[in-house]
Tab-separated table of N, CA and C in Angstrom:
chain	number	residue	atom	x	y	z
A	22	MET	N	0.790	-1.233	-0.078
A	22	MET	CA	0.036	0.005	0.098
A	22	MET	C	0.891	1.195	-0.092
A	23	LEU	N	0.389	2.174	-0.859
A	23	LEU	CA	0.855	3.618	-0.263
A	23	LEU	C	0.596	3.991	0.961
A	24	ASP	N	1.906	4.970	1.367
A	24	ASP	CA	1.695	5.546	2.874
A	24	ASP	C	1.993	6.694	2.699
A	25	PRO	N	0.805	7.501	2.297
A	25	PRO	CA	0.780	9.231	2.382
A	25	PRO	C	1.230	9.696	3.854
A	26	HIS	N	1.138	9.054	4.787
A	26	HIS	CA	1.671	9.578	6.051
A	26	HIS	C	3.174	9.930	6.103
A	27	ARG	N	3.553	8.560	5.349
A	27	ARG	CA	5.158	8.607	5.455
A	27	ARG	C	5.639	9.698	4.642
A	28	THR	N	4.971	9.848	3.268
A	28	THR	CA	5.408	10.893	2.494
A	28	THR	C	5.374	12.130	3.082
A	29	LEU	N	4.389	12.427	3.767
A	29	LEU	CA	4.156	13.834	4.444
A	29	LEU	C	5.226	14.027	5.264
A	30	ALA	N	5.357	13.097	6.188
A	30	ALA	CA	6.554	13.161	7.216
A	30	ALA	C	7.876	13.372	6.518
A	31	GLU	N	8.035	12.715	5.354
A	31	GLU	CA	9.437	13.240	4.680
A	31	GLU	C	9.758	14.485	4.250
A	32	LEU	N	8.373	15.109	3.573
A	32	LEU	CA	8.276	16.327	3.138
A	32	LEU	C	8.520	17.374	4.258
A	33	GLN	N	8.163	17.304	5.446
A	33	GLN	CA	8.201	17.878	6.410
A	33	GLN	C	9.427	17.877	7.026
A	34	GLU	N	9.977	16.838	7.058
A	34	GLU	CA	11.526	16.954	7.233
A	34	GLU	C	12.609	17.503	6.358
A	35	LEU	N	12.158	17.417	4.853
A	35	LEU	CA	12.897	18.109	3.599
A	35	LEU	C	13.033	19.610	4.207
A	36	ARG	N	11.098	19.964	4.669
A	36	ARG	CA	11.074	21.417	4.742
A	36	ARG	C	12.209	21.953	5.944
A	37	ARG	N	12.023	21.020	7.157
A	37	ARG	CA	12.925	21.204	8.204
A	37	ARG	C	14.443	21.440	7.914
A	38	ARG	N	14.716	20.586	6.961
A	38	ARG	CA	16.339	20.708	6.562
A	38	ARG	C	16.567	21.913	5.484
A	39	THR	N	15.752	22.303	4.862
A	39	THR	CA	16.046	23.073	3.596
A	39	THR	C	15.436	24.500	3.761
A	40	SER	N	14.313	24.738	4.514
A	40	SER	CA	13.600	25.792	4.398
A	40	SER	C	13.985	26.969	5.754
A	41	ASN	N	13.389	28.190	5.642
A	41	ASN	CA	13.448	29.060	6.789
A	41	ASN	C	12.392	29.735	6.719
A	42	GLU	N	12.060	30.620	7.734
A	42	GLU	CA	10.813	31.437	7.622
A	42	GLU	C	10.342	32.201	6.361
A	43	LEU	N	11.202	32.183	5.730
A	43	LEU	CA	10.704	32.789	4.061
A	43	LEU	C	9.956	31.773	3.494
A	44	GLY	N	10.508	30.574	3.488
A	44	GLY	CA	9.847	29.675	2.543
A	44	GLY	C	11.155	28.562	2.067
A	45	ALA	N	11.055	27.769	1.340
A	45	ALA	CA	11.985	26.700	0.772
A	45	ALA	C	13.402	27.390	0.045
A	46	GLN	N	14.318	27.186	0.613
A	46	GLN	CA	15.900	27.882	0.159
A	46	GLN	C	16.403	26.800	-0.776
A	47	ARG	N	15.869	25.834	-1.581
A	47	ARG	CA	16.428	24.824	-2.175
A	47	ARG	C	16.894	25.331	-3.912
A	48	VAL	N	17.631	26.712	-3.974
A	48	VAL	CA	18.105	27.165	-5.028
A	48	VAL	C	19.107	25.894	-5.588
A	49	ALA	N	18.750	25.489	-7.040
A	49	ALA	CA	19.820	24.394	-7.605
A	49	ALA	C	21.297	24.838	-7.268
A	50	TYR	N	21.901	23.582	-7.044
A	50	TYR	CA	23.506	23.760	-6.623
A	50	TYR	C	24.001	24.473	-5.353
A	51	THR	N	23.063	24.840	-4.620
A	51	THR	CA	23.422	25.474	-3.274
A	51	THR	C	23.271	24.433	-2.161
A	52	PRO	N	24.060	24.671	-1.179
A	52	PRO	CA	24.078	23.783	0.067
A	52	PRO	C	22.656	23.087	0.248
A	53	PRO	N	21.513	24.110	0.556
A	53	PRO	CA	20.154	23.405	0.748
A	53	PRO	C	19.726	22.259	-0.437
A	54	TRP	N	20.057	22.736	-1.512
A	54	TRP	CA	19.597	21.847	-2.450
A	54	TRP	C	20.381	20.652	-2.495
A	55	HIS	N	21.933	20.655	-2.128
A	55	HIS	CA	22.364	19.524	-2.069
A	55	HIS	C	22.161	18.531	-0.524
A	56	ALA	N	21.358	19.166	0.308
A	56	ALA	CA	21.097	18.567	1.281
A	56	ALA	C	19.769	18.082	1.095
A	57	ALA	N	19.001	18.483	0.179
A	57	ALA	CA	17.869	17.847	-0.145
A	57	ALA	C	18.019	16.708	-0.923
A	58	ARG	N	19.221	16.414	-1.775
A	58	ARG	CA	19.308	15.369	-2.869
A	58	ARG	C	20.081	14.242	-1.828
A	59	ALA	N	20.588	14.751	-0.668
A	59	ALA	CA	21.409	13.968	0.292
A	59	ALA	C	20.281	13.278	1.147
A	60	PHE	N	19.104	14.115	1.325
A	60	PHE	CA	18.071	13.243	1.994
A	60	PHE	C	17.407	12.536	1.266
A	61	LEU	N	17.123	12.503	-0.042
A	61	LEU	CA	16.545	11.732	-0.911
A	61	LEU	C	17.234	10.551	-1.004
A	62	ASN	N	18.723	10.736	-1.051
A	62	ASN	CA	19.500	9.576	-1.332
A	62	ASN	C	19.439	8.551	0.056
A	63	GLU	N	19.234	9.166	1.074
A	63	GLU	CA	18.950	8.377	2.358
A	63	GLU	C	17.873	7.595	2.077
A	64	GLN	N	16.689	8.185	1.636
A	64	GLN	CA	15.385	7.573	1.798
A	64	GLN	C	15.471	6.361	0.809
A	65	LEU	N	16.413	6.317	-0.365
A	65	LEU	CA	16.458	5.403	-1.328
A	65	LEU	C	17.411	4.119	-1.097
A	66	ALA	N	18.080	4.459	0.097
A	66	ALA	CA	18.825	3.374	0.596
A	66	ALA	C	18.289	1.934	0.640
A	67	ASP	N	17.320	1.941	0.952
A	67	ASP	CA	16.866	0.414	0.962
A	67	ASP	C	15.838	-0.192	-0.023
A	68	LEU	N	16.026	0.498	-1.034
A	68	LEU	CA	15.340	-0.037	-2.311
A	68	LEU	C	16.280	-0.636	-3.131
A	69	PRO	N	15.996	-1.520	-3.840
A	69	PRO	CA	17.100	-1.957	-4.928
A	69	PRO	C	17.061	-1.333	-6.376
A	70	VAL	N	17.608	0.041	-6.114
A	70	VAL	CA	17.522	0.890	-7.288
A	70	VAL	C	18.932	1.450	-7.514
A	71	THR	N	19.047	1.694	-8.691
A	71	THR	CA	20.382	2.446	-8.925
A	71	THR	C	19.842	3.976	-9.356
A	72	ALA	N	21.042	4.711	-8.714
A	72	ALA	CA	20.883	6.305	-8.819
A	72	ALA	C	21.912	6.922	-9.551
A	73	GLU	N	22.049	7.639	-10.748
A	73	GLU	CA	22.953	8.016	-11.407
A	73	GLU	C	22.512	9.650	-11.573
A	74	THR	N	23.430	10.392	-11.643
A	74	THR	CA	23.222	11.974	-12.108
A	74	THR	C	24.039	11.919	-13.806
A	75	ASP	N	23.109	12.639	-14.301
A	75	ASP	CA	23.763	12.932	-15.649
A	75	ASP	C	24.347	14.002	-15.903
A	76	PRO	N	24.926	14.553	-16.880
A	76	PRO	CA	25.939	15.753	-16.968
A	76	PRO	C	25.173	16.867	-16.954
A	77	ALA	N	23.770	17.053	-17.000
A	77	ALA	CA	23.211	18.233	-16.289
A	77	ALA	C	22.687	18.173	-15.120
A	78	GLY	N	22.959	17.450	-14.534
A	78	GLY	CA	22.697	17.313	-12.947
A	78	GLY	C	21.557	16.554	-12.634
A	79	ASN	N	20.515	16.056	-13.325
A	79	ASN	CA	19.268	15.431	-13.237
A	79	ASN	C	19.644	13.953	-12.621
A	80	LEU	N	18.985	13.675	-11.424
A	80	LEU	CA	19.425	12.484	-10.921
A	80	LEU	C	18.100	11.348	-11.264
A	81	TRP	N	18.666	10.251	-11.975
A	81	TRP	CA	17.769	9.050	-12.373
A	81	TRP	C	17.698	8.071	-11.612
A	82	VAL	N	16.641	7.461	-10.857
A	82	VAL	CA	16.644	6.679	-10.077
A	82	VAL	C	15.776	5.639	-10.847
A	83	THR	N	16.487	4.281	-10.937
A	83	THR	CA	15.845	3.001	-11.802
A	83	THR	C	15.829	2.020	-10.874
A	84	LEU	N	14.265	1.316	-10.987
A	84	LEU	CA	14.190	0.029	-10.438
A	84	LEU	C	13.953	-0.662	-11.570
A	85	PRO	N	14.939	-1.783	-11.898
A	85	PRO	CA	14.647	-2.396	-13.172
A	85	PRO	C	13.397	-3.271	-13.247
A	86	GLY	N	12.949	-3.517	-14.263
A	86	GLY	CA	11.595	-4.033	-14.553
A	86	GLY	C	12.114	-5.307	-15.491
A	87	VAL	N	11.025	-6.356	-15.665
A	87	VAL	CA	11.165	-7.420	-16.835
A	87	VAL	C	11.234	-7.133	-17.868
A	88	SER	N	10.446	-6.335	-18.335
A	88	SER	CA	10.264	-5.748	-19.808
A	88	SER	C	11.298	-4.470	-19.849
A	89	LYS	N	11.484	-4.034	-21.385
A	89	LYS	CA	12.367	-2.634	-21.733
A	89	LYS	C	11.339	-1.517	-21.477
A	90	GLN	N	9.793	-1.979	-21.504
A	90	GLN	CA	9.277	-0.701	-21.273
A	90	GLN	C	9.455	0.140	-19.850
A	91	GLU	N	9.271	1.328	-19.880
A	91	GLU	CA	9.460	2.206	-18.758
A	91	GLU	C	8.340	3.023	-18.446
A	92	LEU	N	8.049	3.165	-16.946
A	92	LEU	CA	7.326	4.058	-16.550
A	92	LEU	C	7.972	5.407	-15.969
A	93	TRP	N	7.857	6.633	-16.234
A	93	TRP	CA	8.727	7.566	-15.672
A	93	TRP	C	8.133	8.504	-14.605
A	94	ILE	N	8.449	9.017	-13.415
A	94	ILE	CA	7.989	9.789	-12.743
A	94	ILE	C	8.837	10.792	-12.292
A	95	GLY	N	8.607	11.907	-12.568
A	95	GLY	CA	9.381	13.388	-12.330
A	95	GLY	C	8.960	14.208	-11.716
A	96	GLY	N	9.939	14.949	-10.997
A	96	GLY	CA	9.707	16.344	-10.202
A	96	GLY	C	10.908	17.317	-10.000
A	97	HIS	N	10.929	17.938	-9.199
A	97	HIS	CA	12.231	18.663	-8.829
A	97	HIS	C	12.336	19.069	-7.419
A	98	LEU	N	13.755	18.858	-6.923
A	98	LEU	CA	13.752	19.397	-5.298
A	98	LEU	C	14.203	20.806	-5.370
A	99	ASP	N	14.515	21.399	-6.489
A	99	ASP	CA	15.036	22.762	-6.412
A	99	ASP	C	13.983	23.677	-6.013
A	100	SER	N	14.074	24.920	-5.692
A	100	SER	CA	13.253	26.058	-5.703
A	100	SER	C	13.450	27.249	-6.173
A	101	VAL	N	12.826	28.210	-6.173
A	101	VAL	CA	13.091	29.526	-6.430
A	101	VAL	C	13.449	29.973	-4.699
A	102	PRO	N	14.014	30.893	-4.593
A	102	PRO	CA	14.493	31.626	-3.391
A	102	PRO	C	13.097	31.940	-2.801
A	103	ASN	N	12.688	31.493	-1.495
A	103	ASN	CA	11.809	31.855	-0.505
A	103	ASN	C	10.545	31.150	-1.167
A	104	GLY	N	10.412	29.778	-1.806
A	104	GLY	CA	9.371	29.139	-2.703
A	104	GLY	C	8.811	28.422	-1.635
A	105	GLY	N	7.260	27.768	-2.255
A	105	GLY	CA	6.782	27.132	-1.534
A	105	GLY	C	7.160	25.861	-1.270
A	106	TRP	N	7.049	25.259	-0.211
A	106	TRP	CA	7.432	24.063	0.641
A	106	TRP	C	7.213	22.790	-0.121
A	107	LEU	N	6.204	22.633	-0.940
A	107	LEU	CA	5.977	21.700	-1.782
A	107	LEU	C	6.154	21.449	-3.202
A	108	ASP	N	6.638	22.677	-3.803
A	108	ASP	CA	6.614	22.962	-5.095
A	108	ASP	C	7.747	21.895	-5.609
A	109	GLY	N	7.266	20.961	-6.715
A	109	GLY	CA	8.282	20.154	-6.974
A	109	GLY	C	8.577	18.689	-6.319
A	110	CYS	N	8.903	19.474	-5.029
A	110	CYS	CA	9.399	18.155	-4.130
A	110	CYS	C	8.301	17.138	-4.019
A	111	LEU	N	7.041	17.630	-3.995
A	111	LEU	CA	5.942	16.465	-3.594
A	111	LEU	C	5.988	15.491	-4.779
A	112	ASN	N	6.042	15.916	-5.941
A	112	ASN	CA	6.234	14.690	-7.097
A	112	ASN	C	7.314	13.955	-6.906
A	113	VAL	N	8.487	14.251	-6.434
A	113	VAL	CA	9.593	13.565	-6.289
A	113	VAL	C	9.364	12.389	-4.923
A	114	PHE	N	8.798	13.028	-4.101
A	114	PHE	CA	8.449	12.019	-2.531
A	114	PHE	C	7.269	11.038	-3.153
A	115	ALA	N	6.512	11.738	-3.600
A	115	ALA	CA	5.186	10.800	-4.011
A	115	ALA	C	5.680	9.768	-5.077
A	116	GLY	N	6.844	10.135	-5.908
A	116	GLY	CA	7.088	8.963	-6.987
A	116	GLY	C	8.183	8.224	-5.922
A	117	LEU	N	8.746	8.745	-4.928
A	117	LEU	CA	9.593	7.556	-4.246
A	117	LEU	C	8.790	6.513	-3.506
A	118	GLU	N	7.559	7.104	-2.982
A	118	GLU	CA	6.415	6.173	-2.628
A	118	GLU	C	6.000	5.266	-3.524
A	119	VAL	N	5.605	5.495	-4.604
A	119	VAL	CA	5.506	4.618	-5.809
A	119	VAL	C	6.482	3.645	-5.954
A	120	LEU	N	7.848	3.912	-6.060
A	120	LEU	CA	8.835	3.085	-6.097
A	120	LEU	C	8.751	1.823	-4.915
A	121	ARG	N	8.351	2.387	-3.752
A	121	ARG	CA	8.297	1.334	-2.840
A	121	ARG	C	7.000	0.628	-2.985
A	122	ARG	N	6.136	1.054	-3.215
A	122	ARG	CA	4.957	0.131	-3.376
A	122	ARG	C	5.118	-0.775	-4.440
A	123	VAL	N	5.670	-0.488	-5.934
A	123	VAL	CA	6.058	-1.366	-6.970
A	123	VAL	C	7.024	-2.065	-6.453
A	124	ASN	N	7.993	-1.941	-5.743
A	124	ASN	CA	9.020	-2.843	-5.329
A	124	ASN	C	8.344	-3.812	-4.389
A	125	THR	N	7.688	-3.694	-3.573
A	125	THR	CA	6.876	-4.594	-2.436
A	125	THR	C	5.998	-5.429	-3.523
A	126	GLN	N	5.057	-4.715	-4.000
A	126	GLN	CA	4.184	-5.591	-4.895
A	126	GLN	C	4.782	-6.508	-5.672
A	127	TYR	N	5.749	-6.236	-6.560
A	127	TYR	CA	6.330	-7.174	-7.386
A	127	TYR	C	7.359	-7.750	-6.962
A	128	ALA	N	7.887	-7.709	-5.775
A	128	ALA	CA	9.133	-8.445	-4.965
A	128	ALA	C	10.486	-7.932	-5.843
A	129	GLY	N	10.327	-6.759	-5.837
A	129	GLY	CA	11.844	-6.233	-6.586
A	129	GLY	C	11.732	-6.399	-8.180
A	130	ARG	N	10.952	-7.040	-8.890
A	130	ARG	CA	10.693	-7.139	-10.134
A	130	ARG	C	9.570	-6.902	-10.806
A	131	PRO	N	9.329	-5.545	-10.931
A	131	PRO	CA	7.903	-5.144	-11.581
A	131	PRO	C	7.901	-5.531	-13.047
A	132	PRO	N	6.974	-5.514	-13.781
A	132	PRO	CA	6.669	-5.646	-15.004
A	132	PRO	C	7.110	-4.819	-15.968
A	133	VAL	N	7.406	-3.411	-15.421
A	133	VAL	CA	8.093	-2.433	-16.472
A	133	VAL	C	9.190	-1.872	-15.423
A	134	THR	N	10.081	-1.265	-16.084
A	134	THR	CA	11.327	-0.481	-15.300
A	134	THR	C	10.399	0.571	-14.818
A	135	VAL	N	10.553	1.186	-13.718
A	135	VAL	CA	10.128	2.513	-13.073
A	135	VAL	C	11.477	3.392	-12.999
A	136	ARG	N	11.171	4.603	-13.355
A	136	ARG	CA	12.174	5.514	-13.133
A	136	ARG	C	11.965	6.807	-12.380
A	137	LEU	N	12.523	7.297	-11.321
A	137	LEU	CA	12.345	8.446	-10.839
A	137	LEU	C	13.241	9.535	-11.392
A	138	VAL	N	12.709	10.612	-11.591
A	138	VAL	CA	13.808	11.587	-11.985
A	138	VAL	C	13.642	13.174	-11.128
A	139	ASP	N	14.604	13.425	-10.647
A	139	ASP	CA	14.785	14.665	-10.166
A	139	ASP	C	15.347	15.680	-10.974
A	140	TRP	N	14.599	16.539	-11.667
A	140	TRP	CA	15.185	17.203	-12.743
A	140	TRP	C	15.770	18.293	-12.057
A	141	ALA	N	17.132	18.524	-12.171
A	141	ALA	CA	18.106	19.710	-11.735
A	141	ALA	C	18.149	20.899	-12.499
A	142	ASP	N	17.906	22.145	-11.813
A	142	ASP	CA	17.690	23.489	-12.113
A	142	ASP	C	16.421	23.635	-12.531
A	143	GLU	N	15.345	23.296	-12.375
A	143	GLU	CA	14.128	23.153	-13.133
A	143	GLU	C	13.696	24.676	-13.458
A	144	PHE	N	14.048	25.625	-12.495
A	144	PHE	CA	13.640	27.010	-12.680
A	144	PHE	C	14.668	27.946	-13.640
A	145	GLU	N	15.529	27.420	-13.895
A	145	GLU	CA	16.576	28.117	-14.802
A	145	GLU	C	16.471	27.427	-16.129
A	146	ALA	N	15.931	26.298	-16.330
A	146	ALA	CA	15.794	25.357	-17.720
A	146	ALA	C	15.055	25.994	-18.774
């Protein structure tokens, strides 16, 4: 089952780590953005996934499937200065929860490959 309470708790922890009283401070390539990526990687540690960063800085998390077909879920951890605490990161952490569910449901071998993408520097793209 999907666990929205866990996702909300992770989002609240991300806010605690990367925001201040003015809002989210996860501007791409800054220390808070790197802290957000590190937190995401902590959450991925228990999953049988690979995580690779491409030359543009996008993080590709892959849960290999039986077929070559792929399902992509995307979002972004970066924010504008003083941004909304859920902007973009909600998609990333909801996608993480989907990865967990698919991994459990199919015992680590889903029928299709599932990829979670954290697009880097979404606001400057």
